[in-house]
Amino acid sequence: MPVPILRRIGVAPPRDMPRGASHERAAVAACASVRAVTRRRMCRRCVVALGARLACTVLAASLPLSSPAAAADTAVPAPLTLAHAVDTARAGNPGLAELRARADALAAVPDQAGAMPDPQIAVGAANLPLYAFDFDREAMTQLQLGVRQTLPFPGKLALRERIAELAVDVAVHGIAELELALVADVKTLWWELAYLAQARTILDQNERLMRELVAIAHAKYEVGRGLQQDVLLAQLELSKLHDLAIRLEGRESAAWARLGALLAWPPGTRASLPADIPAALPRLRGALALRELADTRPRLAALASRIDAAERGVDLARRERYPDVDVSAGYGLRGGGRDDFASLNLSVSVPLFAARKQHRAVDQKRAELLAERHALADEALRVEAAISAARADFARARDSAELFGTGIVPQARQTVAAMLAAYQVNEVDFLNLVRAEITLYDYEMQYWEAIAQANQALARLAAAVGSEEVTQ
C-alpha cells in the first residue's frame, strides 16, 4: 500500500520499512499498522458502545412489553377484502364505540327521571331549656321525629321519563347514522386504494414496454436506422413514468393512513388488496324506491324523535305552572307522663312570577319545537339532494367505465400493437408510437378510475339512503 494512502487513512508508515522494499512486504507492514490503529480506536469506542447499550437496556426495561394477544388483535389479513374492512371498522372504530357507550349511559336516565323524589327524615329536639338540658322540666320540651315527601304534579314524572326515553332513541339513531358514514368512508378509501393498485400495475406494465421501446430505438440507432432523438424521447417518457409512480405511492400512503385510522390499526400498518378487483357495476333501483328507503334513514328518525321530545317538553312546561305539593308529618315525644304531639303539614309554591318564568318557559319550548320541525324539513331536502347527486355521479362513472372498457381501451391496445409492428419496419414515426403508448396507459387508468368512482358514488348513495339495498 503506498505511503500517501496510508497517511490519508490516518496510519503512519513503519519507520524501519526500507525504501526499496517490495510491495508485498509493504502491504504486510501496512496491514499490521492498520490493525493496531483499529484496535486502539475500537478500545476507545467500546466505552461509548457500552454506555449506549446500558442506556438502551434501561429504556427497554422501562417500556411496556406488548403481549401476544395485543399482537394478534392488530393482525392484518392478507388480502384485505372490502367486506372484511367494513366488518373491522364496525367492530373496532373508537368513534363508534364512544357513541355506543354514550347511548348506554343515556339508557340509565329514564328510570331516574321518572322516579319520585327521595323522602326526607328529620330528628330533633324542641323547647329544650338551655340552663338545665332537662327534658322533664318544661311541659313543651319534646323529642321530634318527622318525615317529608314532595309529590310532583300529576303527569310531570311521566313526561320527564318519556323525554329521557326519546333522548335514548336519538342516541341509538346517531349510532346507526355514524355507522353509515363510517362504512361509506371505508368503502371510499378501499376503492381509492383499489384504483391506485391497478394504476400501479398498469404503470409497471407500461414501464416494461417503454424499456422495450428504448431498447428497440437504441438498437435501430446503432445500426443507423433510427435517430438519437428517439432514444432520448423514450428515456424521457420512462422518467415521466417514474415520476408518476412516486406520486401514486404518495397518494397510496395517505389513503392507507386514513383507512388505518378508521380501522383502528397501528400507525404505518398496510395490507395487500385482492388480486382480482371486481369491475362489474350493478344497476340502481328506481328513484321512487330510493326515496321510500330514505324515509327510514337514521338521521331522519333521530330528528323525528327530537320533535316528539320537543312536543313533550311543551307539555311539561305547561304543567310546570302547577305547583308540586310538599307533605310532611311529625311526632313529638314528651316525657313525664305528658301527652305526645302529632303534626301534619301541606305546602305548595305560589306562582307569583308566572308571567316571567313559567309562561316564558312555555314560549321557549314552543320555539324549540318549531326549530326541530324546521331541522327535519331541512335534513329531508339535504337527503334528497345527496341521493340525486350520488345517482348522477354513479350514472356518469358507470357510463364512462363501460365506454372505456368496451370501446376506447381495446381500440387503443390494437392501435399500439399495430404501430409497434409498423415502427419496427420504419413505417411509423417513433414519436407517434410513444404518444399512442402514453394514450393507452392513460385510458387504462381512466377506466379503473371510473370503476372506483362508480363504487364510491354507490357508497355515498347507500349512506344517503340509509340502506345497502340500493341496487337491483
CSV table of C-alpha atoms in Angstrom, one decimal:
chain,number,residue,atom,x,y,z
A,1,MET,CA,0.0,0.0,0.0
A,2,PRO,CA,1.6,3.3,-1.0
A,3,VAL,CA,2.7,5.7,1.8
A,4,PRO,CA,0.3,8.6,0.7
A,5,ILE,CA,-2.7,6.3,1.0
A,6,LEU,CA,-1.6,5.2,4.5
A,7,ARG,CA,-1.3,8.8,5.6
A,8,ARG,CA,-4.7,9.6,4.1
A,9,ILE,CA,-6.4,6.9,6.2
A,10,GLY,CA,-4.5,8.1,9.4
A,11,VAL,CA,-1.9,5.4,9.6
A,12,ALA,CA,1.8,6.3,9.7
A,13,PRO,CA,4.1,4.1,7.7
A,14,PRO,CA,6.6,1.9,9.6
A,15,ARG,CA,9.9,3.6,10.2
A,16,ASP,CA,12.0,0.6,9.6
A,17,MET,CA,10.5,-0.1,6.2
A,18,PRO,CA,13.2,0.0,3.5
A,19,ARG,CA,12.8,2.4,0.7
A,20,GLY,CA,13.2,-0.3,-1.9
A,21,ALA,CA,11.1,-2.9,-0.1
A,22,SER,CA,8.8,-5.0,-2.2
A,23,HIS,CA,5.1,-4.3,-2.5
A,24,GLU,CA,4.3,-7.5,-0.6
A,25,ARG,CA,6.4,-6.5,2.5
A,26,ALA,CA,4.9,-3.0,2.4
A,27,ALA,CA,1.4,-4.4,2.3
A,28,VAL,CA,2.0,-6.7,5.2
A,29,ALA,CA,3.5,-3.9,7.3
A,30,ALA,CA,0.7,-1.6,6.4
A,31,CYS,CA,-1.9,-4.1,7.4
A,32,ALA,CA,-0.2,-4.6,10.7
A,33,SER,CA,-0.2,-0.9,11.3
A,34,VAL,CA,-3.9,-0.6,10.3
A,35,ARG,CA,-4.8,-3.4,12.7
A,36,ALA,CA,-3.0,-1.7,15.6
A,37,VAL,CA,-4.7,1.6,15.0
A,38,THR,CA,-8.1,-0.1,14.6
A,39,ARG,CA,-7.6,-1.9,17.9
A,40,ARG,CA,-6.8,1.4,19.7
A,41,ARG,CA,-9.9,3.1,18.1
A,42,MET,CA,-12.1,0.1,19.0
A,43,CYS,CA,-10.9,0.3,22.6
A,44,ARG,CA,-12.0,4.0,22.8
A,45,ARG,CA,-15.3,3.1,21.1
A,46,CYS,CA,-16.0,0.3,23.5
A,47,VAL,CA,-16.7,2.7,26.3
A,48,VAL,CA,-19.2,4.6,24.2
A,49,ALA,CA,-20.8,1.5,22.9
A,50,LEU,CA,-21.1,0.0,26.4
A,51,GLY,CA,-22.8,3.2,27.7
A,52,ALA,CA,-25.2,3.2,24.7
A,53,ARG,CA,-26.1,-0.5,25.3
A,54,LEU,CA,-26.7,0.2,29.0
A,55,ALA,CA,-29.0,3.2,28.2
A,56,CYS,CA,-30.9,1.1,25.7
A,57,THR,CA,-31.3,-1.7,28.3
A,58,VAL,CA,-32.7,0.7,30.9
A,59,LEU,CA,-35.0,2.3,28.3
A,60,ALA,CA,-36.3,-1.1,27.1
A,61,ALA,CA,-36.9,-2.2,30.7
A,62,SER,CA,-39.0,0.9,31.4
A,63,LEU,CA,-41.2,0.4,28.3
A,64,PRO,CA,-44.3,-1.9,28.5
A,65,LEU,CA,-44.0,-5.1,26.7
A,66,SER,CA,-46.5,-6.0,24.0
A,67,SER,CA,-48.4,-9.1,24.7
A,68,PRO,CA,-49.1,-11.8,22.1
A,69,ALA,CA,-52.8,-11.1,22.5
A,70,ALA,CA,-52.3,-7.5,21.5
A,71,ALA,CA,-50.2,-8.5,18.5
A,72,ALA,CA,-53.0,-10.9,17.5
A,73,ASP,CA,-55.6,-8.2,17.8
A,74,THR,CA,-53.7,-6.0,15.3
A,75,ALA,CA,-53.1,-8.8,12.8
A,76,VAL,CA,-53.8,-7.6,9.3
A,77,PRO,CA,-55.5,-10.1,6.9
A,78,ALA,CA,-53.9,-10.7,3.5
A,79,PRO,CA,-55.5,-9.8,1.3
A,80,LEU,CA,-57.9,-7.1,2.8
A,81,THR,CA,-61.3,-7.6,1.2
A,82,LEU,CA,-63.9,-4.8,1.2
A,83,ALA,CA,-66.3,-6.9,3.4
A,84,HIS,CA,-63.5,-7.5,5.9
A,85,ALA,CA,-62.6,-3.8,6.0
A,86,VAL,CA,-66.2,-2.9,6.7
A,87,ASP,CA,-66.6,-5.5,9.4
A,88,THR,CA,-63.3,-4.4,11.1
A,89,ALA,CA,-64.4,-0.8,11.1
A,90,ARG,CA,-67.8,-1.6,12.6
A,91,ALA,CA,-66.2,-3.8,15.3
A,92,GLY,CA,-63.2,-1.6,16.3
A,93,ASN,CA,-63.8,2.0,15.4
A,94,PRO,CA,-63.3,4.2,18.5
A,95,GLY,CA,-65.8,6.8,17.5
A,96,LEU,CA,-68.5,4.2,17.0
A,97,ALA,CA,-67.6,2.7,20.4
A,98,GLU,CA,-67.8,6.1,22.0
A,99,LEU,CA,-71.4,6.6,20.8
A,100,ARG,CA,-72.4,3.2,21.9
A,101,ALA,CA,-71.1,3.9,25.4
A,102,ARG,CA,-72.9,7.3,25.5
A,103,ALA,CA,-76.1,5.6,24.5
A,104,ASP,CA,-75.6,3.0,27.3
A,105,ALA,CA,-75.2,5.9,29.7
A,106,LEU,CA,-78.4,7.6,28.4
A,107,ALA,CA,-80.3,4.4,28.8
A,108,ALA,CA,-80.0,4.7,32.6
A,109,VAL,CA,-81.6,8.2,32.6
A,110,PRO,CA,-85.3,7.4,32.1
A,111,ASP,CA,-85.6,5.4,35.3
A,112,GLN,CA,-84.0,8.3,37.2
A,113,ALA,CA,-86.2,10.9,35.5
A,114,GLY,CA,-89.4,9.0,36.3
A,115,ALA,CA,-88.6,8.2,39.9
A,116,MET,CA,-90.2,10.1,42.8
A,117,PRO,CA,-88.1,12.5,44.8
A,118,ASP,CA,-86.4,10.9,47.9
A,119,PRO,CA,-88.3,11.4,51.2
A,120,GLN,CA,-86.6,13.3,54.0
A,121,ILE,CA,-86.5,12.2,57.6
A,122,ALA,CA,-85.9,14.7,60.4
A,123,VAL,CA,-84.9,14.1,64.0
A,124,GLY,CA,-84.6,16.9,66.6
A,125,ALA,CA,-85.4,18.4,70.0
A,126,ALA,CA,-87.8,21.3,70.6
A,127,ASN,CA,-88.2,23.7,73.5
A,128,LEU,CA,-85.2,22.2,75.4
A,129,PRO,CA,-84.1,24.6,78.3
A,130,LEU,CA,-80.6,25.8,77.8
A,131,TYR,CA,-79.8,26.3,81.5
A,132,ALA,CA,-80.6,22.7,82.5
A,133,PHE,CA,-80.9,20.5,79.4
A,134,ASP,CA,-83.7,18.6,81.2
A,135,PHE,CA,-86.4,17.0,79.1
A,136,ASP,CA,-88.8,16.9,82.1
A,137,ARG,CA,-88.5,20.4,83.4
A,138,GLU,CA,-90.7,22.2,80.7
A,139,ALA,CA,-94.0,20.9,79.5
A,140,MET,CA,-93.4,21.8,75.9
A,141,THR,CA,-90.0,20.1,75.7
A,142,GLN,CA,-90.2,17.2,73.3
A,143,LEU,CA,-88.2,14.9,71.0
A,144,GLN,CA,-89.4,15.3,67.4
A,145,LEU,CA,-89.4,12.8,64.6
A,146,GLY,CA,-90.6,13.9,61.1
A,147,VAL,CA,-90.8,12.7,57.5
A,148,ARG,CA,-91.3,14.8,54.4
A,149,GLN,CA,-92.2,13.9,50.8
A,150,THR,CA,-92.5,16.0,47.7
A,151,LEU,CA,-95.4,15.0,45.4
A,152,PRO,CA,-94.9,16.2,41.8
A,153,PHE,CA,-98.0,17.4,40.0
A,154,PRO,CA,-99.6,14.5,38.2
A,155,GLY,CA,-98.1,13.8,34.7
A,156,LYS,CA,-94.8,15.6,35.3
A,157,LEU,CA,-92.8,12.4,36.1
A,158,ALA,CA,-94.2,10.5,33.1
A,159,LEU,CA,-93.3,13.4,30.8
A,160,ARG,CA,-89.8,13.6,32.1
A,161,GLU,CA,-89.3,9.8,31.7
A,162,ARG,CA,-90.7,9.9,28.2
A,163,ILE,CA,-88.4,12.8,27.2
A,164,ALA,CA,-85.4,10.8,28.5
A,165,GLU,CA,-86.5,7.7,26.6
A,166,LEU,CA,-86.7,9.8,23.4
A,167,ALA,CA,-83.1,11.1,24.1
A,168,VAL,CA,-82.0,7.4,24.1
A,169,ASP,CA,-83.8,6.9,20.8
A,170,VAL,CA,-81.9,9.9,19.3
A,171,ALA,CA,-78.6,8.4,20.6
A,172,VAL,CA,-79.4,5.0,19.1
A,173,HIS,CA,-80.2,6.6,15.7
A,174,GLY,CA,-77.0,8.6,16.0
A,175,ILE,CA,-75.0,5.3,16.3
A,176,ALA,CA,-76.7,4.0,13.1
A,177,GLU,CA,-76.0,7.2,11.3
A,178,LEU,CA,-72.4,7.3,12.2
A,179,GLU,CA,-72.1,3.6,11.2
A,180,LEU,CA,-73.5,4.6,7.7
A,181,ALA,CA,-71.0,7.4,7.4
A,182,LEU,CA,-68.1,5.1,8.6
A,183,VAL,CA,-69.0,2.4,6.1
A,184,ALA,CA,-69.1,4.9,3.3
A,185,ASP,CA,-65.7,6.3,4.3
A,186,VAL,CA,-64.2,2.9,4.4
A,187,LYS,CA,-65.6,1.9,1.0
A,188,THR,CA,-64.4,5.2,-0.5
A,189,LEU,CA,-60.9,4.7,0.7
A,190,TRP,CA,-60.8,1.0,-0.2
A,191,TRP,CA,-61.8,1.7,-3.7
A,192,GLU,CA,-59.3,4.5,-3.9
A,193,LEU,CA,-56.6,2.0,-2.9
A,194,ALA,CA,-58.0,-0.5,-5.4
A,195,TYR,CA,-57.7,2.1,-8.2
A,196,LEU,CA,-54.1,3.0,-7.1
A,197,ALA,CA,-53.2,-0.7,-7.0
A,198,GLN,CA,-54.5,-1.1,-10.6
A,199,ALA,CA,-52.8,2.1,-11.7
A,200,ARG,CA,-49.5,0.9,-10.3
A,201,THR,CA,-49.9,-2.4,-12.1
A,202,ILE,CA,-50.7,-0.6,-15.4
A,203,LEU,CA,-47.7,1.6,-14.7
A,204,ASP,CA,-45.4,-1.3,-14.3
A,205,GLN,CA,-46.6,-2.9,-17.5
A,206,ASN,CA,-46.1,0.3,-19.4
A,207,GLU,CA,-42.6,0.8,-17.9
A,208,ARG,CA,-41.6,-2.6,-19.2
A,209,LEU,CA,-43.0,-1.8,-22.6
A,210,MET,CA,-41.3,1.6,-22.6
A,211,ARG,CA,-38.0,-0.1,-21.7
A,212,GLU,CA,-38.5,-2.4,-24.7
A,213,LEU,CA,-39.1,0.7,-26.9
A,214,VAL,CA,-35.9,2.2,-25.5
A,215,ALA,CA,-34.0,-1.0,-26.4
A,216,ILE,CA,-35.6,-1.0,-29.9
A,217,ALA,CA,-34.8,2.6,-30.5
A,218,HIS,CA,-31.3,2.2,-29.3
A,219,ALA,CA,-30.7,-0.9,-31.5
A,220,LYS,CA,-32.1,0.9,-34.6
A,221,TYR,CA,-29.9,3.9,-33.8
A,222,GLU,CA,-26.8,1.7,-33.5
A,223,VAL,CA,-27.3,0.3,-36.9
A,224,GLY,CA,-28.1,3.6,-38.5
A,225,ARG,CA,-31.8,3.1,-39.0
A,226,GLY,CA,-33.0,5.3,-36.1
A,227,LEU,CA,-32.5,8.7,-34.7
A,228,GLN,CA,-30.9,9.7,-31.4
A,229,GLN,CA,-33.8,11.8,-30.6
A,230,ASP,CA,-36.0,8.7,-30.5
A,231,VAL,CA,-33.7,7.2,-27.8
A,232,LEU,CA,-33.8,10.4,-25.8
A,233,LEU,CA,-37.6,10.7,-26.1
A,234,ALA,CA,-38.1,7.1,-24.9
A,235,GLN,CA,-35.9,7.8,-21.9
A,236,LEU,CA,-37.7,11.0,-21.1
A,237,GLU,CA,-41.1,9.2,-21.1
A,238,LEU,CA,-39.6,6.5,-18.9
A,239,SER,CA,-38.6,9.2,-16.4
A,240,LYS,CA,-42.1,10.6,-16.5
A,241,LEU,CA,-43.4,7.1,-15.6
A,242,HIS,CA,-41.1,7.1,-12.6
A,243,ASP,CA,-42.4,10.5,-11.5
A,244,LEU,CA,-46.0,9.2,-11.8
A,245,ALA,CA,-45.1,6.2,-9.8
A,246,ILE,CA,-43.7,8.4,-7.0
A,247,ARG,CA,-47.0,10.5,-7.0
A,248,LEU,CA,-49.1,7.3,-6.9
A,249,GLU,CA,-47.1,6.0,-4.0
A,250,GLY,CA,-47.7,9.2,-2.1
A,251,ARG,CA,-51.4,9.0,-2.6
A,252,GLU,CA,-51.4,5.4,-1.6
A,253,SER,CA,-49.6,6.0,1.6
A,254,ALA,CA,-52.0,8.8,2.5
A,255,ALA,CA,-55.0,6.6,1.8
A,256,TRP,CA,-53.6,3.7,3.9
A,257,ALA,CA,-53.1,6.1,6.7
A,258,ARG,CA,-56.7,7.3,6.6
A,259,LEU,CA,-58.1,3.8,6.2
A,260,GLY,CA,-55.9,2.6,9.1
A,261,ALA,CA,-57.3,5.3,11.4
A,262,LEU,CA,-60.9,4.2,10.5
A,263,LEU,CA,-60.0,0.5,11.2
A,264,ALA,CA,-58.1,1.4,14.4
A,265,TRP,CA,-54.9,-0.1,13.1
A,266,PRO,CA,-51.4,0.9,14.5
A,267,PRO,CA,-49.8,3.8,12.5
A,268,GLY,CA,-48.0,2.7,9.4
A,269,THR,CA,-49.9,-0.6,9.0
A,270,ARG,CA,-50.6,-1.6,5.4
A,271,ALA,CA,-52.2,-4.6,3.8
A,272,SER,CA,-52.5,-6.1,0.3
A,273,LEU,CA,-55.7,-6.0,-1.7
A,274,PRO,CA,-57.2,-8.9,-3.6
A,275,ALA,CA,-55.6,-9.6,-7.0
A,276,ASP,CA,-58.9,-9.7,-8.7
A,277,ILE,CA,-60.7,-6.4,-8.3
A,278,PRO,CA,-64.4,-6.7,-9.4
A,279,ALA,CA,-65.0,-4.5,-12.4
A,280,ALA,CA,-68.7,-5.2,-12.9
A,281,LEU,CA,-71.1,-2.4,-11.9
A,282,PRO,CA,-74.7,-3.0,-10.8
A,283,ARG,CA,-77.9,-1.3,-11.8
A,284,LEU,CA,-79.6,1.1,-9.4
A,285,ARG,CA,-83.1,0.8,-8.1
A,286,GLY,CA,-85.6,3.4,-9.2
A,287,ALA,CA,-85.7,6.9,-7.8
A,288,LEU,CA,-89.0,6.4,-6.1
A,289,ALA,CA,-87.8,3.2,-4.4
A,290,LEU,CA,-84.7,5.0,-3.2
A,291,ARG,CA,-86.8,7.8,-1.7
A,292,GLU,CA,-89.0,5.3,0.1
A,293,LEU,CA,-85.9,3.7,1.6
A,294,ALA,CA,-84.7,7.2,2.6
A,295,ASP,CA,-87.7,7.7,4.8
A,296,THR,CA,-86.3,5.2,7.3
A,297,ARG,CA,-82.8,6.8,7.4
A,298,PRO,CA,-81.5,7.0,11.0
A,299,ARG,CA,-80.8,10.8,10.7
A,300,LEU,CA,-84.4,11.5,9.8
A,301,ALA,CA,-85.7,9.1,12.5
A,302,ALA,CA,-83.5,10.9,15.1
A,303,LEU,CA,-84.9,14.3,14.1
A,304,ALA,CA,-88.4,12.8,14.4
A,305,SER,CA,-87.6,11.6,17.9
A,306,ARG,CA,-86.3,15.1,18.7
A,307,ILE,CA,-89.6,16.6,17.5
A,308,ASP,CA,-91.5,14.1,19.7
A,309,ALA,CA,-89.3,15.1,22.7
A,310,ALA,CA,-89.9,18.8,22.0
A,311,GLU,CA,-93.6,18.2,22.0
A,312,ARG,CA,-93.4,16.5,25.4
A,313,GLY,CA,-91.2,19.4,26.5
A,314,VAL,CA,-94.0,21.8,25.7
A,315,ASP,CA,-96.5,19.7,27.7
A,316,LEU,CA,-94.1,19.6,30.6
A,317,ALA,CA,-93.6,23.4,30.5
A,318,ARG,CA,-97.3,23.8,30.7
A,319,ARG,CA,-97.6,21.5,33.7
A,320,GLU,CA,-94.8,23.4,35.4
A,321,ARG,CA,-97.3,26.2,36.0
A,322,TYR,CA,-99.0,23.9,38.5
A,323,PRO,CA,-97.0,23.6,41.8
A,324,ASP,CA,-95.8,20.5,43.4
A,325,VAL,CA,-97.1,19.6,46.9
A,326,ASP,CA,-94.8,19.0,49.9
A,327,VAL,CA,-96.4,16.7,52.6
A,328,SER,CA,-94.7,16.5,56.0
A,329,ALA,CA,-95.7,14.6,59.2
A,330,GLY,CA,-94.1,14.9,62.6
A,331,TYR,CA,-94.4,13.3,66.0
A,332,GLY,CA,-93.4,15.0,69.3
A,333,LEU,CA,-92.4,12.7,72.1
A,334,ARG,CA,-92.7,14.3,75.6
A,335,GLY,CA,-91.7,12.7,78.9
A,336,GLY,CA,-93.1,12.9,82.4
A,337,GLY,CA,-96.4,11.3,81.6
A,338,ARG,CA,-97.5,14.1,79.3
A,339,ASP,CA,-99.3,13.5,76.0
A,340,ASP,CA,-97.3,13.3,72.8
A,341,PHE,CA,-97.9,15.6,69.9
A,342,ALA,CA,-98.5,14.9,66.2
A,343,SER,CA,-98.4,17.3,63.2
A,344,LEU,CA,-99.3,17.2,59.5
A,345,ASN,CA,-98.4,19.9,57.0
A,346,LEU,CA,-99.1,20.6,53.3
A,347,SER,CA,-97.1,23.3,51.4
A,348,VAL,CA,-97.2,24.5,47.8
A,349,SER,CA,-95.3,27.2,45.9
A,350,VAL,CA,-97.3,30.2,44.8
A,351,PRO,CA,-96.5,31.2,41.1
A,352,LEU,CA,-96.5,34.9,41.7
A,353,PHE,CA,-94.0,35.5,38.8
A,354,ALA,CA,-95.5,33.0,36.3
A,355,ALA,CA,-95.6,35.7,33.6
A,356,ARG,CA,-91.8,36.0,33.7
A,357,LYS,CA,-91.0,32.3,34.5
A,358,GLN,CA,-93.5,29.6,33.7
A,359,HIS,CA,-95.2,31.3,30.8
A,360,ARG,CA,-91.8,32.3,29.2
A,361,ALA,CA,-90.7,28.7,29.6
A,362,VAL,CA,-93.7,27.6,27.5
A,363,ASP,CA,-92.7,30.1,24.8
A,364,GLN,CA,-89.2,28.7,24.9
A,365,LYS,CA,-90.3,25.1,24.4
A,366,ARG,CA,-92.6,26.1,21.6
A,367,ALA,CA,-89.8,27.8,19.8
A,368,GLU,CA,-87.5,24.8,20.3
A,369,LEU,CA,-90.3,22.6,18.8
A,370,LEU,CA,-90.5,24.8,15.8
A,371,ALA,CA,-86.8,24.7,15.3
A,372,GLU,CA,-86.8,20.9,15.4
A,373,ARG,CA,-89.5,20.8,12.7
A,374,HIS,CA,-87.5,23.1,10.5
A,375,ALA,CA,-84.4,20.9,11.1
A,376,LEU,CA,-86.3,17.9,9.9
A,377,ALA,CA,-87.5,19.6,6.8
A,378,ASP,CA,-84.0,20.9,6.0
A,379,GLU,CA,-82.5,17.5,6.5
A,380,ALA,CA,-85.1,15.9,4.2
A,381,LEU,CA,-84.1,18.3,1.5
A,382,ARG,CA,-80.4,17.5,2.1
A,383,VAL,CA,-81.1,13.8,1.9
A,384,GLU,CA,-82.9,14.2,-1.4
A,385,ALA,CA,-80.1,16.3,-2.8
A,386,ALA,CA,-77.5,13.8,-1.6
A,387,ILE,CA,-79.4,10.9,-3.3
A,388,SER,CA,-79.8,12.8,-6.6
A,389,ALA,CA,-76.1,13.8,-6.6
A,390,ALA,CA,-74.9,10.2,-5.8
A,391,ARG,CA,-77.2,8.8,-8.5
A,392,ALA,CA,-75.9,11.2,-11.1
A,393,ASP,CA,-72.2,10.5,-10.1
A,394,PHE,CA,-72.8,6.8,-10.3
A,395,ALA,CA,-74.5,7.0,-13.7
A,396,ARG,CA,-71.7,9.2,-15.1
A,397,ALA,CA,-69.0,6.9,-13.8
A,398,ARG,CA,-70.7,3.7,-14.9
A,399,ASP,CA,-71.3,5.1,-18.5
A,400,SER,CA,-67.6,6.2,-18.6
A,401,ALA,CA,-66.4,2.8,-17.4
A,402,GLU,CA,-68.5,1.0,-20.0
A,403,LEU,CA,-67.2,3.3,-22.7
A,404,PHE,CA,-63.6,2.8,-21.8
A,405,GLY,CA,-63.9,-1.0,-21.1
A,406,THR,CA,-65.8,-1.9,-24.3
A,407,GLY,CA,-64.5,0.7,-26.8
A,408,ILE,CA,-61.7,3.0,-26.0
A,409,VAL,CA,-59.2,0.7,-24.2
A,410,PRO,CA,-59.5,-2.2,-26.7
A,411,GLN,CA,-59.1,0.2,-29.6
A,412,ALA,CA,-56.1,1.8,-28.0
A,413,ARG,CA,-54.4,-1.5,-27.5
A,414,GLN,CA,-55.0,-2.5,-31.1
A,415,THR,CA,-53.5,0.8,-32.2
A,416,VAL,CA,-50.4,0.4,-30.1
A,417,ALA,CA,-49.8,-3.2,-31.3
A,418,ALA,CA,-50.2,-2.1,-34.9
A,419,MET,CA,-48.0,0.9,-34.6
A,420,LEU,CA,-45.3,-1.1,-32.7
A,421,ALA,CA,-45.2,-3.6,-35.6
A,422,ALA,CA,-45.1,-0.8,-38.1
A,423,TYR,CA,-42.3,1.0,-36.3
A,424,GLN,CA,-40.0,-2.0,-36.5
A,425,VAL,CA,-40.2,-1.8,-40.3
A,426,ASN,CA,-39.8,2.0,-40.3
A,427,GLU,CA,-43.5,2.7,-41.4
A,428,VAL,CA,-44.4,4.7,-38.3
A,429,ASP,CA,-42.7,7.6,-36.6
A,430,PHE,CA,-41.3,6.9,-33.1
A,431,LEU,CA,-43.0,9.9,-31.6
A,432,ASN,CA,-46.4,8.8,-32.7
A,433,LEU,CA,-45.7,5.3,-31.3
A,434,VAL,CA,-44.8,6.8,-27.9
A,435,ARG,CA,-47.8,9.0,-27.9
A,436,ALA,CA,-50.0,6.0,-28.6
A,437,GLU,CA,-48.5,4.1,-25.7
A,438,ILE,CA,-48.9,7.0,-23.4
A,439,THR,CA,-52.6,7.4,-24.5
A,440,LEU,CA,-53.1,3.7,-23.9
A,441,TYR,CA,-52.0,3.6,-20.3
A,442,ASP,CA,-53.8,6.9,-19.7
A,443,TYR,CA,-57.1,5.3,-20.9
A,444,GLU,CA,-56.5,2.2,-18.9
A,445,MET,CA,-56.0,4.3,-15.7
A,446,GLN,CA,-59.1,6.3,-16.5
A,447,TYR,CA,-61.0,3.1,-16.9
A,448,TRP,CA,-60.2,1.9,-13.4
A,449,GLU,CA,-60.6,5.4,-12.0
A,450,ALA,CA,-64.2,5.4,-13.4
A,451,ILE,CA,-64.9,2.0,-11.8
A,452,ALA,CA,-63.6,3.3,-8.5
A,453,GLN,CA,-65.6,6.5,-8.8
A,454,ALA,CA,-68.8,4.5,-9.5
A,455,ASN,CA,-68.3,2.3,-6.5
A,456,GLN,CA,-67.5,5.4,-4.3
A,457,ALA,CA,-70.7,7.0,-5.6
A,458,LEU,CA,-72.6,3.8,-4.7
A,459,ALA,CA,-71.2,4.0,-1.2
A,460,ARG,CA,-72.4,7.6,-0.8
A,461,LEU,CA,-75.8,6.7,-2.2
A,462,ALA,CA,-76.1,3.9,0.4
A,463,ALA,CA,-75.2,6.4,3.2
A,464,ALA,CA,-77.7,8.9,1.9
A,465,VAL,CA,-80.5,6.4,1.6
A,466,GLY,CA,-79.6,4.7,4.9
A,467,SER,CA,-79.6,1.2,3.4
A,468,GLU,CA,-77.3,-1.1,1.4
A,469,GLU,CA,-80.2,-2.3,-0.8
A,470,VAL,CA,-79.8,0.4,-3.4
A,471,THR,CA,-79.1,-1.9,-6.4
A,472,GLN,CA,-81.4,-4.2,-8.3
